[in-house]
Short mmCIF file of C-alpha atoms in Angstrom, two decimals:
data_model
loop_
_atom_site.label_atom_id
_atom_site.label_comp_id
_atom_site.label_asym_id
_atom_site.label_seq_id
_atom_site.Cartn_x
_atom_site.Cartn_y
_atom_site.Cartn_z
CA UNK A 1 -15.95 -14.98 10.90
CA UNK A 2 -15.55 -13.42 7.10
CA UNK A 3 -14.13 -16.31 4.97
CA UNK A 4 -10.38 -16.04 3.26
CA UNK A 5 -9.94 -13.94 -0.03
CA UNK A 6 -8.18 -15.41 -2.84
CA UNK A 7 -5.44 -12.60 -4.82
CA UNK A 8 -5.18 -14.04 -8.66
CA UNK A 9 -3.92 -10.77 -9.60
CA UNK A 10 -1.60 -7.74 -8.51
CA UNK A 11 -0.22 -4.55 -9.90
CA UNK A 12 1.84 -2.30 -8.34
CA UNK A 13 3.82 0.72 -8.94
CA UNK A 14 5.83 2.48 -6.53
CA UNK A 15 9.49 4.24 -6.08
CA UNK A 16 11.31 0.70 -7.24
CA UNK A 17 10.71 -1.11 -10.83
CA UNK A 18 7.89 -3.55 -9.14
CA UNK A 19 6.06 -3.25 -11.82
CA UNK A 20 8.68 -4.94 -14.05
CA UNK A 21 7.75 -8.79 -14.78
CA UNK A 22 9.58 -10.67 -11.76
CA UNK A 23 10.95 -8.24 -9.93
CA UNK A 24 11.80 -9.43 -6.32
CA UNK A 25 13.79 -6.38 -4.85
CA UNK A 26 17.46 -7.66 -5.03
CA UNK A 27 17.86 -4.57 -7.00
CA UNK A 28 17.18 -1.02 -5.50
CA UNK A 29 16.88 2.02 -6.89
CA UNK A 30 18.66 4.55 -4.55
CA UNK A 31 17.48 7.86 -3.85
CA UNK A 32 18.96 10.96 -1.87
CA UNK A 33 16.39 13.17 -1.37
CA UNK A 34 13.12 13.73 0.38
CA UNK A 35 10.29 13.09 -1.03
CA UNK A 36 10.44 10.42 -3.64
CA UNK A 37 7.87 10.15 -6.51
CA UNK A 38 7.27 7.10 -8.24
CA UNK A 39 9.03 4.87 -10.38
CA UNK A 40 7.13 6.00 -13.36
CA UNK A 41 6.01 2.50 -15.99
CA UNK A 42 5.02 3.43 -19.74
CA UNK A 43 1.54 4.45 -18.97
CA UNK A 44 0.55 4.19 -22.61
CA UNK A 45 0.53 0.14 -22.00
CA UNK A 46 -3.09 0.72 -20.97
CA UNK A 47 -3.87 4.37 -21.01
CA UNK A 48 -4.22 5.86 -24.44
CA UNK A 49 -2.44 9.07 -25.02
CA UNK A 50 -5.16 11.70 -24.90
CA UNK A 51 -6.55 10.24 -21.59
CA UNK A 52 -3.45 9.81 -20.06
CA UNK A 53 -2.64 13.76 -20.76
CA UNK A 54 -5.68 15.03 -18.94
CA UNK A 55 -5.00 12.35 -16.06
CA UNK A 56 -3.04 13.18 -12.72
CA UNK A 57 -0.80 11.06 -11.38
CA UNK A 58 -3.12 9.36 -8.66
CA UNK A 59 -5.37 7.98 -11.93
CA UNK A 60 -2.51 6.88 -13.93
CA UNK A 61 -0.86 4.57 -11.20
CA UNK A 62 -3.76 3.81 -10.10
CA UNK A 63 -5.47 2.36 -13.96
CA UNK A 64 -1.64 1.10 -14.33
CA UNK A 65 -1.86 -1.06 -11.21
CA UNK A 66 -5.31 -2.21 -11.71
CA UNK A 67 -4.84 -3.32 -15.32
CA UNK A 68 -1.37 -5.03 -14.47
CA UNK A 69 -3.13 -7.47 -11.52
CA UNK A 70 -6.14 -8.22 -14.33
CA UNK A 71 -3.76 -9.49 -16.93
CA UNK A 72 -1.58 -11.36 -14.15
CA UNK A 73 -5.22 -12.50 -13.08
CA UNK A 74 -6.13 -13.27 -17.03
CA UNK A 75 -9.21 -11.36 -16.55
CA UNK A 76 -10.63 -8.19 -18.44
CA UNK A 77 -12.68 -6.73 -16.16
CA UNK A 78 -13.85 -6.77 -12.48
CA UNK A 79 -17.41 -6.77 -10.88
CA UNK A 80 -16.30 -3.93 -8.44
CA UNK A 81 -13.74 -1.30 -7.41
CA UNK A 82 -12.83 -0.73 -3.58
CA UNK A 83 -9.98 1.18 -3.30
CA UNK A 84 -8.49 3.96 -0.09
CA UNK A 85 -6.33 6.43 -0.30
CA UNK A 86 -5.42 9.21 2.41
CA UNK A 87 -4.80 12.00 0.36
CA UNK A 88 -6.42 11.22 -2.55
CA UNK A 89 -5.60 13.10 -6.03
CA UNK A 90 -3.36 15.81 -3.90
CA UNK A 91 -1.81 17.53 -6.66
CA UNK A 92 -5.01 18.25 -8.55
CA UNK A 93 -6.43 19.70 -4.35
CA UNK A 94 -3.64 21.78 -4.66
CA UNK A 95 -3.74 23.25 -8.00
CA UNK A 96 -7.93 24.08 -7.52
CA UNK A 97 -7.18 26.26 -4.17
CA UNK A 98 -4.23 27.83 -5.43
CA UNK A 99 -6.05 28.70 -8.62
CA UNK A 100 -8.82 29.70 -6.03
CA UNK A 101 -7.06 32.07 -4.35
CA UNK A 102 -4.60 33.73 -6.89
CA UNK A 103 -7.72 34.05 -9.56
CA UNK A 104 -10.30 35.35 -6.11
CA UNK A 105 -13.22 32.73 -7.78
CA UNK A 106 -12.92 33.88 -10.91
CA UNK A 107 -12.46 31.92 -14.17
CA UNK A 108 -11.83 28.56 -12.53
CA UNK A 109 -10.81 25.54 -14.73
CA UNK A 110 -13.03 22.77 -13.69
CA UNK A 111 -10.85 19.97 -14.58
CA UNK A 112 -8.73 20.17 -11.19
CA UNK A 113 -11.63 21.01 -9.26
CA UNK A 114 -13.24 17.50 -11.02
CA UNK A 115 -10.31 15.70 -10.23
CA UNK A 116 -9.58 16.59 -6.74
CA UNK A 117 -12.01 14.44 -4.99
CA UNK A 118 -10.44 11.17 -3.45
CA UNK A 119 -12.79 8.61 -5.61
CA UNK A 120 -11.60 9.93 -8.89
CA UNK A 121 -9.02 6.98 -9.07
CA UNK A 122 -11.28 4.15 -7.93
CA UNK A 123 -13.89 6.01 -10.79
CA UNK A 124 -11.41 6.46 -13.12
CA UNK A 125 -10.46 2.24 -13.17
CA UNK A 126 -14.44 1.69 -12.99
CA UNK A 127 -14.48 4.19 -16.65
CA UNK A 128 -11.15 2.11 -17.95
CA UNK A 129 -12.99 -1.13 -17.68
CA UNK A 130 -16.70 -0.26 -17.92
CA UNK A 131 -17.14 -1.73 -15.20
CA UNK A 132 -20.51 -0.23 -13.61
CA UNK A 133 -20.65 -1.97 -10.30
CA UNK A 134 -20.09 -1.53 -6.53
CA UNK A 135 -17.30 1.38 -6.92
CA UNK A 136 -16.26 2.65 -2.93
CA UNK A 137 -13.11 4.71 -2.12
CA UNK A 138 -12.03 4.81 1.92
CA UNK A 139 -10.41 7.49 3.25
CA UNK A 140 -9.22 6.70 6.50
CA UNK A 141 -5.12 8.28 6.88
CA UNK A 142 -3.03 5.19 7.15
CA UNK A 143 -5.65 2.57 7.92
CA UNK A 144 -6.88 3.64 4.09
CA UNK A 145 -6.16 0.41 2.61
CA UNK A 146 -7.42 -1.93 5.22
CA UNK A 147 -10.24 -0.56 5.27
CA UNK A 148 -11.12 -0.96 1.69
CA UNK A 149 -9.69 -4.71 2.00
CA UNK A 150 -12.14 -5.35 4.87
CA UNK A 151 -14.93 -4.09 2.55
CA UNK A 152 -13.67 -6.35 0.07
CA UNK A 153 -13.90 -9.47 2.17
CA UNK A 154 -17.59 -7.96 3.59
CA UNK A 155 -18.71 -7.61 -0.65
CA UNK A 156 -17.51 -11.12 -1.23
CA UNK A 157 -18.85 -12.79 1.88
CA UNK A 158 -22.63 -10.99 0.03
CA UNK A 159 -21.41 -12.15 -3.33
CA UNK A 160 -19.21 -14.92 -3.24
CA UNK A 161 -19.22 -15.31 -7.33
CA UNK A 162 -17.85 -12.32 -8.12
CA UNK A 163 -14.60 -10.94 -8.70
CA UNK A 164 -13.07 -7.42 -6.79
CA UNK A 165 -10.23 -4.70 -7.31
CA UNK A 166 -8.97 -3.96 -4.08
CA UNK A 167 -6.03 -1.43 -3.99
CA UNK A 168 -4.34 1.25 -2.32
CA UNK A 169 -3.28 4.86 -4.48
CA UNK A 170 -1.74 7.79 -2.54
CA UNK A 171 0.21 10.71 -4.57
CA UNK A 172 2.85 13.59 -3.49
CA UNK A 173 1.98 17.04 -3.80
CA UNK A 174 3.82 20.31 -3.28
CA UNK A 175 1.96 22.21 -0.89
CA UNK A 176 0.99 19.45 1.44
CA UNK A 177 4.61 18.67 1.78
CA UNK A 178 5.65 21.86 2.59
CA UNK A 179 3.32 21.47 5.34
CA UNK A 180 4.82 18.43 6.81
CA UNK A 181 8.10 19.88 6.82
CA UNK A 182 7.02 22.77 9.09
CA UNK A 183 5.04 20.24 11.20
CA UNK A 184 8.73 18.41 11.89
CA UNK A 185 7.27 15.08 9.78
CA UNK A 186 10.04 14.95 7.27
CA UNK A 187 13.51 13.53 7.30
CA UNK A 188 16.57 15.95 7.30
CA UNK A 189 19.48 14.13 8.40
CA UNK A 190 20.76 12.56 5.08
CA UNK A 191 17.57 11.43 3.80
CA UNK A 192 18.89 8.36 1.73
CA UNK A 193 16.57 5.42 0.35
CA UNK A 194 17.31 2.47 1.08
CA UNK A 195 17.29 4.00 4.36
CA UNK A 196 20.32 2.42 6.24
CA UNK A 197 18.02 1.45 9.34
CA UNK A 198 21.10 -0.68 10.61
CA UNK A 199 22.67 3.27 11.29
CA UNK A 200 21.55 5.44 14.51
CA UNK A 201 18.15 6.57 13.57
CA UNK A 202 17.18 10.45 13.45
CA UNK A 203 13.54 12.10 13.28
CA UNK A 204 10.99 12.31 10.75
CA UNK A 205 10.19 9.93 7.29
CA UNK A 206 11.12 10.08 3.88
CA UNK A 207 7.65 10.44 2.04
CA UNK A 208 7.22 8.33 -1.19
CA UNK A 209 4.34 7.27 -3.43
CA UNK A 210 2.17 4.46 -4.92
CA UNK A 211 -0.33 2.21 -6.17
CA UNK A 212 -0.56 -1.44 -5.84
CA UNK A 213 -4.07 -2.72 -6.92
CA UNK A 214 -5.58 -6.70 -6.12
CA UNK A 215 -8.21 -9.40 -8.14
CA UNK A 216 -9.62 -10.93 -5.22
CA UNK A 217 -12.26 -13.47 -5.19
CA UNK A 218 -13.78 -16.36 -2.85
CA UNK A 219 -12.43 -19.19 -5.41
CA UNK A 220 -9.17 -20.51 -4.25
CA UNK A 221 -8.35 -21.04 -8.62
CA UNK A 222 -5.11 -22.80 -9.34
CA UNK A 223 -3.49 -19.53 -9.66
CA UNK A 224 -3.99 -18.06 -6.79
CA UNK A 225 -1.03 -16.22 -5.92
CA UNK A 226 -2.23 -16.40 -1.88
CA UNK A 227 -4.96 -15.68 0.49
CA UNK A 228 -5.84 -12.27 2.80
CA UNK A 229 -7.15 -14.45 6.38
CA UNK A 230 -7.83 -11.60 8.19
CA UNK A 231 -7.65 -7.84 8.27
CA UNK A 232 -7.54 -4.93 11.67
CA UNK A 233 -6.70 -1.86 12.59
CA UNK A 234 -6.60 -0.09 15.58
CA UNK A 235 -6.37 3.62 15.53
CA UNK A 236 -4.42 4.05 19.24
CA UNK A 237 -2.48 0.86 20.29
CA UNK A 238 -0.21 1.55 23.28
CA UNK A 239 1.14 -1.80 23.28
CA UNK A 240 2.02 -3.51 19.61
CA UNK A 241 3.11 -6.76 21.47
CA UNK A 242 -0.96 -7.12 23.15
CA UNK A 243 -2.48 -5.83 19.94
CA UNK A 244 -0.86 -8.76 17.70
CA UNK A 245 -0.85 -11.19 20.46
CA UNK A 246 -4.88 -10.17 20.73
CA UNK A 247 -5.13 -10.40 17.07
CA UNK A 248 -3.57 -13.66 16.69
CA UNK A 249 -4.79 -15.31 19.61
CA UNK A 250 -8.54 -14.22 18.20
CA UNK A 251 -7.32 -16.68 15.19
CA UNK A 252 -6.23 -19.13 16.98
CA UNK A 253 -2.80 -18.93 16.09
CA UNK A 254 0.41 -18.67 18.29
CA UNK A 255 3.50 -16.63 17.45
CA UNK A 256 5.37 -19.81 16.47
CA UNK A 257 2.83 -20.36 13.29
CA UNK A 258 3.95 -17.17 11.80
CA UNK A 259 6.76 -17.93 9.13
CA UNK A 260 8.03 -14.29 8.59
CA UNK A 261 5.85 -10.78 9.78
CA UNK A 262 6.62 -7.51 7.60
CA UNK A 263 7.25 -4.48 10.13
CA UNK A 264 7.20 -0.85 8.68
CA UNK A 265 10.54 0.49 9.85
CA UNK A 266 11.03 4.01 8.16
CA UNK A 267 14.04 5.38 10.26
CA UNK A 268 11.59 7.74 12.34
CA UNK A 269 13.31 6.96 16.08
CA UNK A 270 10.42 8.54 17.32
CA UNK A 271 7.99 5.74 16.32
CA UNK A 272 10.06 3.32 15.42
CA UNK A 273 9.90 1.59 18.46
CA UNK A 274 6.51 -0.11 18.15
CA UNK A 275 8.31 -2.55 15.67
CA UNK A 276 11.79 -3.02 17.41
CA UNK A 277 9.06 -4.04 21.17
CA UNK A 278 7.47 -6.63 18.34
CA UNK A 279 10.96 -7.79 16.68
CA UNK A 280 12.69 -7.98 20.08
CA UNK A 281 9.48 -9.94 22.07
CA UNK A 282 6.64 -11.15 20.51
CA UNK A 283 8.00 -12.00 17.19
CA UNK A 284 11.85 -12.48 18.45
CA UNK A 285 13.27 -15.13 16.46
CA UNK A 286 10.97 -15.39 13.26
CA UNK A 287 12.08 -13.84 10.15
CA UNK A 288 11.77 -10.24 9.99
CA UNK A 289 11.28 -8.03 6.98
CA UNK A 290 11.71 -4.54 6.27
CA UNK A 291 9.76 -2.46 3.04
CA UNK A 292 9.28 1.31 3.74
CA UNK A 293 13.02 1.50 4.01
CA UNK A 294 12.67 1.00 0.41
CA UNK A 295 9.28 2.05 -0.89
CA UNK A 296 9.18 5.56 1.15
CA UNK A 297 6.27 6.01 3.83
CA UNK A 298 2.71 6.82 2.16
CA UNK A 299 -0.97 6.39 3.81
CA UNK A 300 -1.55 3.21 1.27
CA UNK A 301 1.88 2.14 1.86
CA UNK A 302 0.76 -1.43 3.39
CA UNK A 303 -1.14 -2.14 -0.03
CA UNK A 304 2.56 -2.67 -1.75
CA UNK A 305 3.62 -4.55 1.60
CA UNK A 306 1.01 -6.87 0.76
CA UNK A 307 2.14 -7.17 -3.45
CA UNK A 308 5.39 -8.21 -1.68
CA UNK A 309 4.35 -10.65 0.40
CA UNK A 310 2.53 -12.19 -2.30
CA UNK A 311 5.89 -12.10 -4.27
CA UNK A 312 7.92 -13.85 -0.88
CA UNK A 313 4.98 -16.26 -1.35
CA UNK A 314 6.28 -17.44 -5.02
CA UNK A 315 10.11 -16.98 -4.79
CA UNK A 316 9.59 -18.40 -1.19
CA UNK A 317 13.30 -16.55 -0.12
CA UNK A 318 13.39 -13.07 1.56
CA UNK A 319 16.38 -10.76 -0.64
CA UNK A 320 18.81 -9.47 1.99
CA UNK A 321 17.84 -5.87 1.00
CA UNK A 322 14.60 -6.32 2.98
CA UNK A 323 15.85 -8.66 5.71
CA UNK A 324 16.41 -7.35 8.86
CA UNK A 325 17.20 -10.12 11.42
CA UNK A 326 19.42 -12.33 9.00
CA UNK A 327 17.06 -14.99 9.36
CA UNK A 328 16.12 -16.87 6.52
CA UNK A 329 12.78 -19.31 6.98
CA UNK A 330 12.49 -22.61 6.04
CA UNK A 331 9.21 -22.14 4.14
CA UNK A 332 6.79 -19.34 3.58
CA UNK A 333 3.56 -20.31 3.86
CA UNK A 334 1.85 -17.73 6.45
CA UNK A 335 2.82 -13.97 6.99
CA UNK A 336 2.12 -11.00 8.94
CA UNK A 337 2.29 -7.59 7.89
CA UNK A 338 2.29 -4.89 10.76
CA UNK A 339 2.45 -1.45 10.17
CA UNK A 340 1.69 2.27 11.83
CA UNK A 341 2.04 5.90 11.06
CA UNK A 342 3.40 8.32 13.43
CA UNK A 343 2.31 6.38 16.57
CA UNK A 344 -1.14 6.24 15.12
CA UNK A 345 -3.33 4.01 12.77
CA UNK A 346 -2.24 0.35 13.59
CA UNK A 347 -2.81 -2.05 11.10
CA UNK A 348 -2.52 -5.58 10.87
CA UNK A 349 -2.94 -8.10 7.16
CA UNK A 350 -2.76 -11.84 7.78
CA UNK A 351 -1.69 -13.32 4.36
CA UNK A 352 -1.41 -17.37 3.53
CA UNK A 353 0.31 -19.08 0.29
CA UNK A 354 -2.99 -20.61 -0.83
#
């Protein structure tokens, strides 16, 4: 079994202020529209001008994140970047085909072409920090950031004195969107975030954006803000209740050692229904907590469920704006974050106060 993996650090930016000092969601920003781009920080905290004006906006959440967890981990560098994404630097995809098309191959720019391909924001932390280690980018749709977390744990187990950035980055486009909204992916009924998931849900998500980035290392530290146990995914899980009952049984654990599980509710009554068979059976009774009601629904959407339960972890209370059962726990000391995308790419992060 892959040993634990100690966070010291996280960074995240998203549709709320989380990447305010102490933020802890009992203030929301509210949104009425569909989609909903980030929350954007002053980028020039740790981008210098002239970079940041020939960086999309995949790179610059993604160097913002990354840079926030090392100075929250008091660390200037890292001996690797792992980072997933499922869409990658969208915007600049976009730009390089429609340039494609309307110019017929003629007098391209490079520069979106360059930054199109879904590494560029794991490369473009590696170029920030000079760091010229293990650099890997997973593309996997919504299991994206698991994945590059269960590479994490696999380059630590190898190299247990080292240090990792782990994160998640996803970005809106134009194009792409337009596409989900003819596919019937999109929310039309009074798209609203927070999304009032207490009201009769309708079809289809409200798409947001992101990028929460990790220090993780094998040294528990006095600082350690928590612990990632254990990471999976399951691409096709017909049953949520057997797939976390599997899971936890496989770590020896019972539903009654859980102190509080994070569920993915976006308002889609379509899929929805995974999390209300886990809330109402499995998990009935423990404290439940909501997050892409607030933070939209992105690919790399768990990574930022994860920077929050790291945050329940120090405040050790659960704001009412994310609570969904009214119950309050006693202590937080162990946490399960569940989460799926359109009936598809299950994924499951065990997370432990340290």
């Amino acid at each position: 079994m892959i040993r634990p993996i100690y966070i010291h650090g996280s960074g995240c930016v998203s549709i709320q202020p989380t990447f305010e000092s102490g933020y802890h969601f009992e203030t929301l920003r509210a949104y009425a529209q569909n989609t909903v781009p980030a929350f954007d920080p002053d980028y020039k905290t740790y981008i210098p001008p002239m970079q940041l004006r020939r960086m999309n906006k995949s790179m610059r959440m993604a160097i913002f994140a990354a840079r926030s967890a090392l100075q929250e981990a008091g660390k200037d560098t890292a001996d690797a970047v792992i980072a997933g994404t499922g869409l990658g630097c969208l915007h600049d995809s976009e730009r390089f085909v429609e340039t494609l098309l309307a110019e017929e191959g003629q007098s391209l720019n490079p520069t979106p072409f360059i930054q199109s391909t879904h590494n560029m924001a794991a490369a473009a932390i590696a170029l920030s920090l000079g760091c010229k280690g293990y650099n890997m980018t997973y593309v996997a749709n919504a299991n994206s950031f698991e994945s590059a977390l269960l590479d994490a744990q696999i380059y630590l187990a190898e190299h247990p004195e080292q240090a990792v950035l782990v994160g998640g980055v996803d970005e809106l486009g134009v194009r792409t969107v337009q596409f989900w909204d003819i596919a019937g992916y999109l929310k039309h009924d009074t798209p609203a975030i927070p999304t009032p998931l207490g009201a009769m849900p309708s079809p289809g998500e409200i798409a947001g954006e992101g990028a929460s980035f990790f220090v993780a290392s094998h040294q528990p530290g006095h600082e350690a803000l928590g612990k990632v146990t254990a990471v999976e995914t399951y691409f096709d899980a017909t049953d949520a209740s057997v797939f976390i009952s599997h899971f936890l049984q496989r770590h020896n654990l019972d539903a009654s050692a859980i102190d509080a599980v994070l569920l993915g509710y976006n308002g889609d009554d379509r899929y929805d229904q995974a999390y209300a068979t886990v809330e109402h059976t499995l998990l009935a009774g423990i404290p439940q907590i909501g997050f892409k009601h607030v933070l939209g629904e992105y690919d790399t959407v768990m990574a930022s469920a994860l920077f929050l339960a790291l945050r329940l972890f120090k405040r050790q209370d659960i704001p009412q704006s994310l609570l969904l059962n009214g119950t309050q726990p006693r202590s937080l000391q162990r946490i399960l974050i569940y989460t799926q995308r359109r009936g598809k790419n299950h994924g499951l992060i065990l997370v432990e106060k340290k």
